[in-house]
Amino acid sequence: MMQPSSTKDVPEVSAVPRHIAIIMDGNGRWATRRFLPRVAGHAKGVERVRDVVEACVERGVEFLTLFAFSSENWRRPAEEVSVLMRLFMTALEREITKMHVNSIRLKVVGDLSRFDPKLQQMIANAERRTANNTRLTLNICANYGGRWDVMQAVGKMVAAHPGATDFSEEQLAPHLAMAYAPEPDLFIRTGGEQRISNFMLWQLAYTEMYFTETYWPDFTGASLAEAILSYQQRERRFGRTSAQLVESKKAS
Ligand code: IPE
Ligand code: IPE
Ligand code: MG
């Protein structure tokens, strides 16, 4: 299904964000503060994913996108990268049945070709198994980068229109890796940094941004509720004036 574009139409806005995108940051600092190895923070972080997924299901959020491993995270020490991969595999193995029972559709988004073939196989199986679930779509971004996403979409768009030299936003959007999801309503970054770190560059055009100092391993369902509350207090104008918004609400 083609999703509306925030720069081309004014999307419908509901009280509960349809799509939440999260940069789960601060695992390493959480651990260091406790004199633990960084990987202990990653292990704790995996537990938090479960809470936040549950909270989203309960609130009727339709899409949850989690940044798990960026295309730049390969720059980390090899041991940390390999622990992250192992954690990803074990979490997938452990959680997939529960996800399926709860009608969660899993998608792993990014350039997966760089992963161990065994992991690629596990991902393909998990996606296939949960493909028809309808309660929540959980996108896990792994070896994902916003620029990678735009460039792979450009490649596909050009191939789909041989000889064309002029393109529109509407022609590009369907080729983005998460074209099946609406653009995120709410972006959350934990861990105190206020940057995008090459996350969903195209799709964040009109997303509400929420930054919290809380480290990801401390981010609970209640923390998510706070973020949603902040979201609900905002006025999403999409380029219009506040007075126009009041008018359009009266009219509907
Ligand atoms: C986020 O936590 C997890 C990944 C990037 C995989 P970090 O590992 O970036 O934690 P900090 O930012 O060093 O505290
Ligand atoms: C962003 O966090 C990526 C993930 C959470 C997966 P980083 O911790 O890698 O971001 P930077 O490097 O501090 O910007
Ligand atoms: Mg970090």
mmCIF file of C-alpha atoms and ligand atoms in Angstrom:
data_model
loop_
_atom_site.group_PDB
_atom_site.id
_atom_site.type_symbol
_atom_site.label_atom_id
_atom_site.label_comp_id
_atom_site.label_asym_id
_atom_site.label_seq_id
_atom_site.Cartn_x
_atom_site.Cartn_y
_atom_site.Cartn_z
ATOM 1 C CA MET A 1 0.000 0.000 0.000
ATOM 2 C CA MET A 2 1.253 3.468 -0.890
ATOM 3 C CA GLN A 3 1.665 5.623 2.232
ATOM 4 C CA PRO A 4 0.953 9.377 2.200
ATOM 5 C CA SER A 5 3.950 11.713 2.086
ATOM 6 C CA SER A 6 4.193 14.472 4.703
ATOM 7 C CA THR A 7 5.659 16.912 2.188
ATOM 8 C CA LYS A 8 2.955 16.260 -0.419
ATOM 9 C CA ASP A 9 -0.232 15.790 1.646
ATOM 10 C CA VAL A 10 -1.162 16.685 5.193
ATOM 11 C CA PRO A 11 -1.362 13.316 6.964
ATOM 12 C CA GLU A 12 -4.152 12.415 9.375
ATOM 13 C CA VAL A 13 -2.903 12.827 12.929
ATOM 14 C CA SER A 14 -4.190 10.622 15.744
ATOM 15 C CA ALA A 15 -3.636 10.842 19.503
ATOM 16 C CA VAL A 16 -1.661 7.619 19.542
ATOM 17 C CA PRO A 17 1.279 7.778 17.158
ATOM 18 C CA ARG A 18 0.832 5.184 14.404
ATOM 19 C CA HIS A 19 4.575 4.821 13.963
ATOM 20 C CA ILE A 20 7.298 5.311 16.590
ATOM 21 C CA ALA A 21 10.992 5.181 15.629
ATOM 22 C CA ILE A 22 13.621 4.832 18.345
ATOM 23 C CA ILE A 23 17.396 5.212 18.515
ATOM 24 C CA MET A 24 18.169 2.951 21.458
ATOM 25 C CA ASP A 25 21.302 4.681 22.746
ATOM 26 C CA GLY A 26 23.272 4.693 25.986
ATOM 27 C CA ASN A 27 23.833 0.978 26.619
ATOM 28 C CA GLY A 28 27.601 1.390 26.941
ATOM 29 C CA ARG A 29 27.410 4.355 29.323
ATOM 30 C CA TRP A 30 24.767 2.602 31.410
ATOM 31 C CA ALA A 31 27.194 -0.303 31.915
ATOM 32 C CA THR A 32 30.298 1.840 32.446
ATOM 33 C CA ARG A 33 28.530 3.728 35.203
ATOM 34 C CA ARG A 34 27.996 0.435 36.993
ATOM 35 C CA PHE A 35 31.615 -0.648 36.440
ATOM 36 C CA LEU A 36 30.347 -3.367 34.088
ATOM 37 C CA PRO A 37 31.643 -4.205 30.603
ATOM 38 C CA ARG A 38 29.811 -2.382 27.787
ATOM 39 C CA VAL A 39 28.269 -5.626 26.577
ATOM 40 C CA ALA A 40 26.362 -5.948 29.880
ATOM 41 C CA GLY A 41 24.550 -2.784 28.790
ATOM 42 C CA HIS A 42 23.667 -4.336 25.455
ATOM 43 C CA ALA A 43 22.293 -7.447 27.198
ATOM 44 C CA LYS A 44 20.147 -5.266 29.462
ATOM 45 C CA GLY A 45 19.063 -3.249 26.436
ATOM 46 C CA VAL A 46 17.640 -6.352 24.782
ATOM 47 C CA GLU A 47 15.347 -6.845 27.797
ATOM 48 C CA ARG A 48 14.005 -3.335 27.361
ATOM 49 C CA VAL A 49 13.014 -4.057 23.792
ATOM 50 C CA ARG A 50 10.496 -6.548 25.104
ATOM 51 C CA ASP A 51 8.891 -3.981 27.482
ATOM 52 C CA VAL A 52 8.644 -1.319 24.821
ATOM 53 C CA VAL A 53 7.170 -3.711 22.254
ATOM 54 C CA GLU A 54 4.538 -4.762 24.814
ATOM 55 C CA ALA A 55 3.731 -1.147 25.671
ATOM 56 C CA CYS A 56 3.281 -0.339 21.971
ATOM 57 C CA VAL A 57 0.977 -3.318 21.464
ATOM 58 C CA GLU A 58 -1.139 -2.276 24.467
ATOM 59 C CA ARG A 59 -1.473 1.291 23.215
ATOM 60 C CA GLY A 60 -2.347 0.369 19.668
ATOM 61 C CA VAL A 61 0.810 1.671 18.005
ATOM 62 C CA GLU A 62 0.900 0.053 14.551
ATOM 63 C CA PHE A 63 4.594 0.325 13.652
ATOM 64 C CA LEU A 64 7.655 0.358 15.912
ATOM 65 C CA THR A 65 11.078 0.854 14.344
ATOM 66 C CA LEU A 66 14.168 0.217 16.456
ATOM 67 C CA PHE A 67 17.702 1.179 15.437
ATOM 68 C CA ALA A 68 19.737 -1.813 16.602
ATOM 69 C CA PHE A 69 22.952 -1.542 14.581
ATOM 70 C CA SER A 70 23.977 1.247 12.252
ATOM 71 C CA SER A 71 26.111 1.005 9.137
ATOM 72 C CA GLU A 72 28.702 2.999 11.125
ATOM 73 C CA ASN A 73 28.707 0.617 14.112
ATOM 74 C CA TRP A 74 31.138 -1.713 12.245
ATOM 75 C CA ARG A 75 33.759 0.823 13.334
ATOM 76 C CA ARG A 76 33.501 -0.480 16.900
ATOM 77 C CA PRO A 77 35.968 -2.982 18.368
ATOM 78 C CA ALA A 78 35.524 -6.412 16.744
ATOM 79 C CA GLU A 79 34.677 -8.077 20.079
ATOM 80 C CA GLU A 80 31.809 -5.650 20.717
ATOM 81 C CA VAL A 81 30.455 -6.157 17.188
ATOM 82 C CA SER A 82 30.556 -9.919 17.568
ATOM 83 C CA VAL A 83 28.780 -9.808 20.951
ATOM 84 C CA LEU A 84 26.078 -7.603 19.408
ATOM 85 C CA MET A 85 25.583 -10.118 16.582
ATOM 86 C CA ARG A 86 25.368 -12.986 19.048
ATOM 87 C CA LEU A 87 22.861 -11.113 21.203
ATOM 88 C CA PHE A 88 20.780 -10.422 18.118
ATOM 89 C CA MET A 89 20.757 -14.104 17.147
ATOM 90 C CA THR A 90 19.853 -15.371 20.609
ATOM 91 C CA ALA A 91 17.122 -12.763 21.077
ATOM 92 C CA LEU A 92 15.645 -13.645 17.708
ATOM 93 C CA GLU A 93 15.689 -17.350 18.541
ATOM 94 C CA ARG A 94 14.191 -16.799 21.983
ATOM 95 C CA GLU A 95 11.516 -14.226 21.145
ATOM 96 C CA ILE A 96 10.196 -15.179 17.726
ATOM 97 C CA THR A 97 7.559 -17.644 18.939
ATOM 98 C CA LYS A 98 6.257 -15.159 21.502
ATOM 99 C CA MET A 99 6.106 -12.466 18.848
ATOM 100 C CA HIS A 100 4.188 -14.737 16.528
ATOM 101 C CA VAL A 101 1.681 -15.671 19.260
ATOM 102 C CA ASN A 102 1.148 -11.954 19.927
ATOM 103 C CA SER A 103 0.530 -11.312 16.223
ATOM 104 C CA ILE A 104 3.654 -9.216 15.739
ATOM 105 C CA ARG A 105 5.057 -8.980 12.236
ATOM 106 C CA LEU A 106 8.853 -8.812 12.269
ATOM 107 C CA LYS A 107 10.933 -7.072 9.619
ATOM 108 C CA VAL A 108 14.694 -6.692 9.706
ATOM 109 C CA VAL A 109 15.695 -3.695 7.654
ATOM 110 C CA GLY A 110 19.147 -2.819 6.352
ATOM 111 C CA ASP A 111 21.900 -4.193 4.161
ATOM 112 C CA LEU A 112 21.769 -7.749 5.444
ATOM 113 C CA SER A 113 24.313 -9.076 2.941
ATOM 114 C CA ARG A 114 27.146 -8.330 5.375
ATOM 115 C CA PHE A 115 25.754 -10.627 8.057
ATOM 116 C CA ASP A 116 26.668 -14.247 8.731
ATOM 117 C CA PRO A 117 24.649 -16.459 6.320
ATOM 118 C CA LYS A 118 23.221 -18.311 9.319
ATOM 119 C CA LEU A 119 21.852 -15.064 10.736
ATOM 120 C CA GLN A 120 20.476 -14.101 7.309
ATOM 121 C CA GLN A 121 18.678 -17.443 7.169
ATOM 122 C CA MET A 122 17.218 -16.972 10.662
ATOM 123 C CA ILE A 123 15.974 -13.512 9.698
ATOM 124 C CA ALA A 124 14.346 -14.792 6.517
ATOM 125 C CA ASN A 125 12.596 -17.584 8.456
ATOM 126 C CA ALA A 126 11.368 -15.228 11.195
ATOM 127 C CA GLU A 127 10.034 -12.762 8.635
ATOM 128 C CA ARG A 128 8.288 -15.474 6.680
ATOM 129 C CA ARG A 129 6.732 -16.980 9.792
ATOM 130 C CA THR A 130 5.286 -13.662 11.021
ATOM 131 C CA ALA A 131 4.455 -12.131 7.632
ATOM 132 C CA ASN A 132 0.674 -12.256 8.021
ATOM 133 C CA ASN A 133 0.512 -10.895 11.581
ATOM 134 C CA THR A 134 -1.427 -7.685 11.946
ATOM 135 C CA ARG A 135 -1.191 -6.333 15.490
ATOM 136 C CA LEU A 136 2.159 -4.513 15.359
ATOM 137 C CA THR A 137 4.894 -4.356 12.755
ATOM 138 C CA LEU A 138 8.291 -4.379 14.444
ATOM 139 C CA ASN A 139 11.101 -3.110 12.220
ATOM 140 C CA ILE A 140 14.567 -3.874 13.507
ATOM 141 C CA CYS A 141 17.123 -1.746 11.671
ATOM 142 C CA ALA A 142 20.378 -3.671 11.395
ATOM 143 C CA ASN A 143 23.319 -2.528 9.294
ATOM 144 C CA TYR A 144 20.932 0.251 8.392
ATOM 145 C CA GLY A 145 21.830 3.773 7.373
ATOM 146 C CA GLY A 146 19.527 6.533 6.147
ATOM 147 C CA ARG A 147 21.837 7.309 3.227
ATOM 148 C CA TRP A 148 22.084 3.633 2.310
ATOM 149 C CA ASP A 149 18.276 3.550 2.253
ATOM 150 C CA VAL A 150 17.961 6.595 -0.003
ATOM 151 C CA MET A 151 20.681 5.332 -2.359
ATOM 152 C CA GLN A 152 19.276 1.819 -2.697
ATOM 153 C CA ALA A 153 15.872 3.388 -3.388
ATOM 154 C CA VAL A 154 17.372 5.690 -6.045
ATOM 155 C CA GLY A 155 18.960 2.656 -7.723
ATOM 156 C CA LYS A 156 15.655 0.800 -7.836
ATOM 157 C CA MET A 157 13.738 3.885 -8.982
ATOM 158 C CA VAL A 158 16.127 4.504 -11.885
ATOM 159 C CA ALA A 159 15.925 0.843 -12.904
ATOM 160 C CA ALA A 160 12.122 1.011 -12.802
ATOM 161 C CA HIS A 161 12.026 3.996 -15.199
ATOM 162 C CA PRO A 162 14.549 3.254 -17.959
ATOM 163 C CA GLY A 163 15.695 6.370 -19.794
ATOM 164 C CA ALA A 164 14.004 8.825 -17.423
ATOM 165 C CA THR A 165 16.079 11.769 -16.183
ATOM 166 C CA ASP A 166 13.514 13.589 -14.082
ATOM 167 C CA PHE A 167 12.023 12.044 -10.954
ATOM 168 C CA SER A 168 9.537 12.953 -8.253
ATOM 169 C CA GLU A 169 9.348 12.240 -4.526
ATOM 170 C CA GLU A 170 6.380 9.981 -5.217
ATOM 171 C CA GLN A 171 8.507 7.874 -7.531
ATOM 172 C CA LEU A 172 11.274 7.451 -4.961
ATOM 173 C CA ALA A 173 9.218 6.753 -1.814
ATOM 174 C CA PRO A 174 7.889 3.298 -2.818
ATOM 175 C CA HIS A 175 11.476 2.013 -3.109
ATOM 176 C CA LEU A 176 12.544 2.964 0.412
ATOM 177 C CA ALA A 177 13.179 -0.061 2.610
ATOM 178 C CA MET A 178 10.160 0.620 4.849
ATOM 179 C CA ALA A 179 7.752 1.831 2.170
ATOM 180 C CA TYR A 180 5.006 -0.323 3.713
ATOM 181 C CA ALA A 181 5.030 1.863 6.862
ATOM 182 C CA PRO A 182 3.755 5.425 7.221
ATOM 183 C CA GLU A 183 6.411 8.028 8.054
ATOM 184 C CA PRO A 184 7.176 8.008 11.806
ATOM 185 C CA ASP A 185 4.967 10.300 13.912
ATOM 186 C CA LEU A 186 7.302 10.190 16.886
ATOM 187 C CA PHE A 187 11.087 9.823 17.011
ATOM 188 C CA ILE A 188 12.725 8.990 20.344
ATOM 189 C CA ARG A 189 16.431 9.001 21.121
ATOM 190 C CA THR A 190 17.546 7.805 24.526
ATOM 191 C CA GLY A 191 20.974 8.398 26.044
ATOM 192 C CA GLY A 192 21.137 12.179 25.873
ATOM 193 C CA GLU A 193 22.631 12.791 22.413
ATOM 194 C CA GLN A 194 20.627 15.081 20.174
ATOM 195 C CA ARG A 195 21.430 13.812 16.703
ATOM 196 C CA ILE A 196 19.996 11.541 14.014
ATOM 197 C CA SER A 197 23.154 9.426 13.447
ATOM 198 C CA ASN A 198 22.123 8.515 9.889
ATOM 199 C CA PHE A 199 18.776 7.006 10.912
ATOM 200 C CA MET A 200 15.658 7.395 8.692
ATOM 201 C CA LEU A 201 16.746 10.590 6.935
ATOM 202 C CA TRP A 202 14.007 10.749 4.327
ATOM 203 C CA GLN A 203 11.104 9.633 6.504
ATOM 204 C CA LEU A 204 11.819 11.932 9.471
ATOM 205 C CA ALA A 205 10.950 15.056 7.452
ATOM 206 C CA TYR A 206 7.912 15.927 9.629
ATOM 207 C CA THR A 207 8.385 13.609 12.604
ATOM 208 C CA GLU A 208 8.089 14.980 16.149
ATOM 209 C CA MET A 209 11.451 14.631 17.925
ATOM 210 C CA TYR A 210 11.819 13.536 21.541
ATOM 211 C CA PHE A 211 15.185 13.342 23.260
ATOM 212 C CA THR A 212 15.674 11.940 26.735
ATOM 213 C CA GLU A 213 18.727 11.628 28.982
ATOM 214 C CA THR A 214 17.531 8.180 30.109
ATOM 215 C CA TYR A 215 19.888 5.425 28.989
ATOM 216 C CA TRP A 216 18.192 2.727 26.904
ATOM 217 C CA PRO A 217 18.579 -0.012 29.595
ATOM 218 C CA ASP A 218 16.525 2.232 31.930
ATOM 219 C CA PHE A 219 13.823 3.066 29.362
ATOM 220 C CA THR A 220 10.577 1.396 30.467
ATOM 221 C CA GLY A 221 6.945 1.293 29.389
ATOM 222 C CA ALA A 222 6.413 4.316 31.667
ATOM 223 C CA SER A 223 9.197 6.200 29.851
ATOM 224 C CA LEU A 224 7.431 5.464 26.585
ATOM 225 C CA ALA A 225 4.174 6.770 28.043
ATOM 226 C CA GLU A 226 5.978 10.033 28.905
ATOM 227 C CA ALA A 227 7.245 10.371 25.358
ATOM 228 C CA ILE A 228 3.754 9.782 23.968
ATOM 229 C CA LEU A 229 2.352 12.375 26.368
ATOM 230 C CA SER A 230 4.884 14.917 25.111
ATOM 231 C CA TYR A 231 3.865 14.031 21.549
ATOM 232 C CA GLN A 232 0.194 14.569 22.368
ATOM 233 C CA GLN A 233 0.905 18.119 23.558
ATOM 234 C CA ARG A 234 2.386 19.213 20.262
ATOM 235 C CA GLU A 235 0.727 20.955 17.373
ATOM 236 C CA ARG A 236 1.634 19.293 14.092
ATOM 237 C CA ARG A 237 1.251 22.070 11.550
ATOM 238 C CA PHE A 238 2.915 20.555 8.460
ATOM 239 C CA GLY A 239 3.676 24.042 7.172
ATOM 240 C CA ARG A 240 0.300 25.598 7.956
ATOM 241 C CA THR A 241 -0.501 28.209 10.591
ATOM 242 C CA SER A 242 -2.019 27.428 13.948
ATOM 243 C CA ALA A 243 -5.213 29.312 12.992
ATOM 244 C CA GLN A 244 -5.646 27.131 9.909
ATOM 245 C CA LEU A 245 -5.437 24.040 12.062
ATOM 246 C CA VAL A 246 -8.184 25.316 14.359
ATOM 247 C CA GLU A 247 -10.357 26.030 11.287
ATOM 248 C CA SER A 248 -9.816 22.592 9.768
ATOM 249 C CA LYS A 249 -10.709 20.940 13.099
ATOM 250 C CA LYS A 250 -13.960 22.940 13.230
ATOM 251 C CA ALA A 251 -14.799 21.913 9.692
ATOM 252 C CA SER A 252 -14.348 18.195 10.340
HETATM 253 C C1 IPE B 1 23.426 1.796 21.705
HETATM 254 O O1 IPE B 1 24.207 1.988 22.830
HETATM 255 C C2 IPE B 1 23.554 0.406 21.136
HETATM 256 C C3 IPE B 1 24.244 0.333 19.826
HETATM 257 C C4 IPE B 1 24.709 1.334 19.150
HETATM 258 C C5 IPE B 1 24.389 -0.981 19.262
HETATM 259 P P1 IPE B 1 25.733 2.408 22.716
HETATM 260 O O2 IPE B 1 26.562 1.181 22.639
HETATM 261 O O3 IPE B 1 25.929 3.376 21.616
HETATM 262 O O4 IPE B 1 25.935 3.104 24.118
HETATM 263 P P2 IPE B 1 26.797 4.407 24.415
HETATM 264 O O5 IPE B 1 26.288 5.491 23.515
HETATM 265 O O6 IPE B 1 28.214 4.064 24.137
HETATM 266 O O7 IPE B 1 26.526 4.692 25.864
HETATM 267 C C1 IPE B 2 23.170 5.095 16.897
HETATM 268 O O1 IPE B 2 23.883 5.062 18.090
HETATM 269 C C2 IPE B 2 22.947 3.721 16.375
HETATM 270 C C3 IPE B 2 22.183 2.816 17.219
HETATM 271 C C4 IPE B 2 21.564 3.070 18.333
HETATM 272 C C5 IPE B 2 22.077 1.489 16.679
HETATM 273 P P1 IPE B 2 25.451 5.360 18.151
HETATM 274 O O2 IPE B 2 25.810 5.344 19.580
HETATM 275 O O3 IPE B 2 26.187 4.462 17.253
HETATM 276 O O4 IPE B 2 25.519 6.857 17.572
HETATM 277 P P2 IPE B 2 26.683 7.932 17.600
HETATM 278 O O5 IPE B 2 27.871 7.290 16.979
HETATM 279 O O6 IPE B 2 26.925 8.292 19.029
HETATM 280 O O7 IPE B 2 26.149 9.086 16.825
HETATM 281 MG MG MG B 3 25.899 5.406 21.508
#
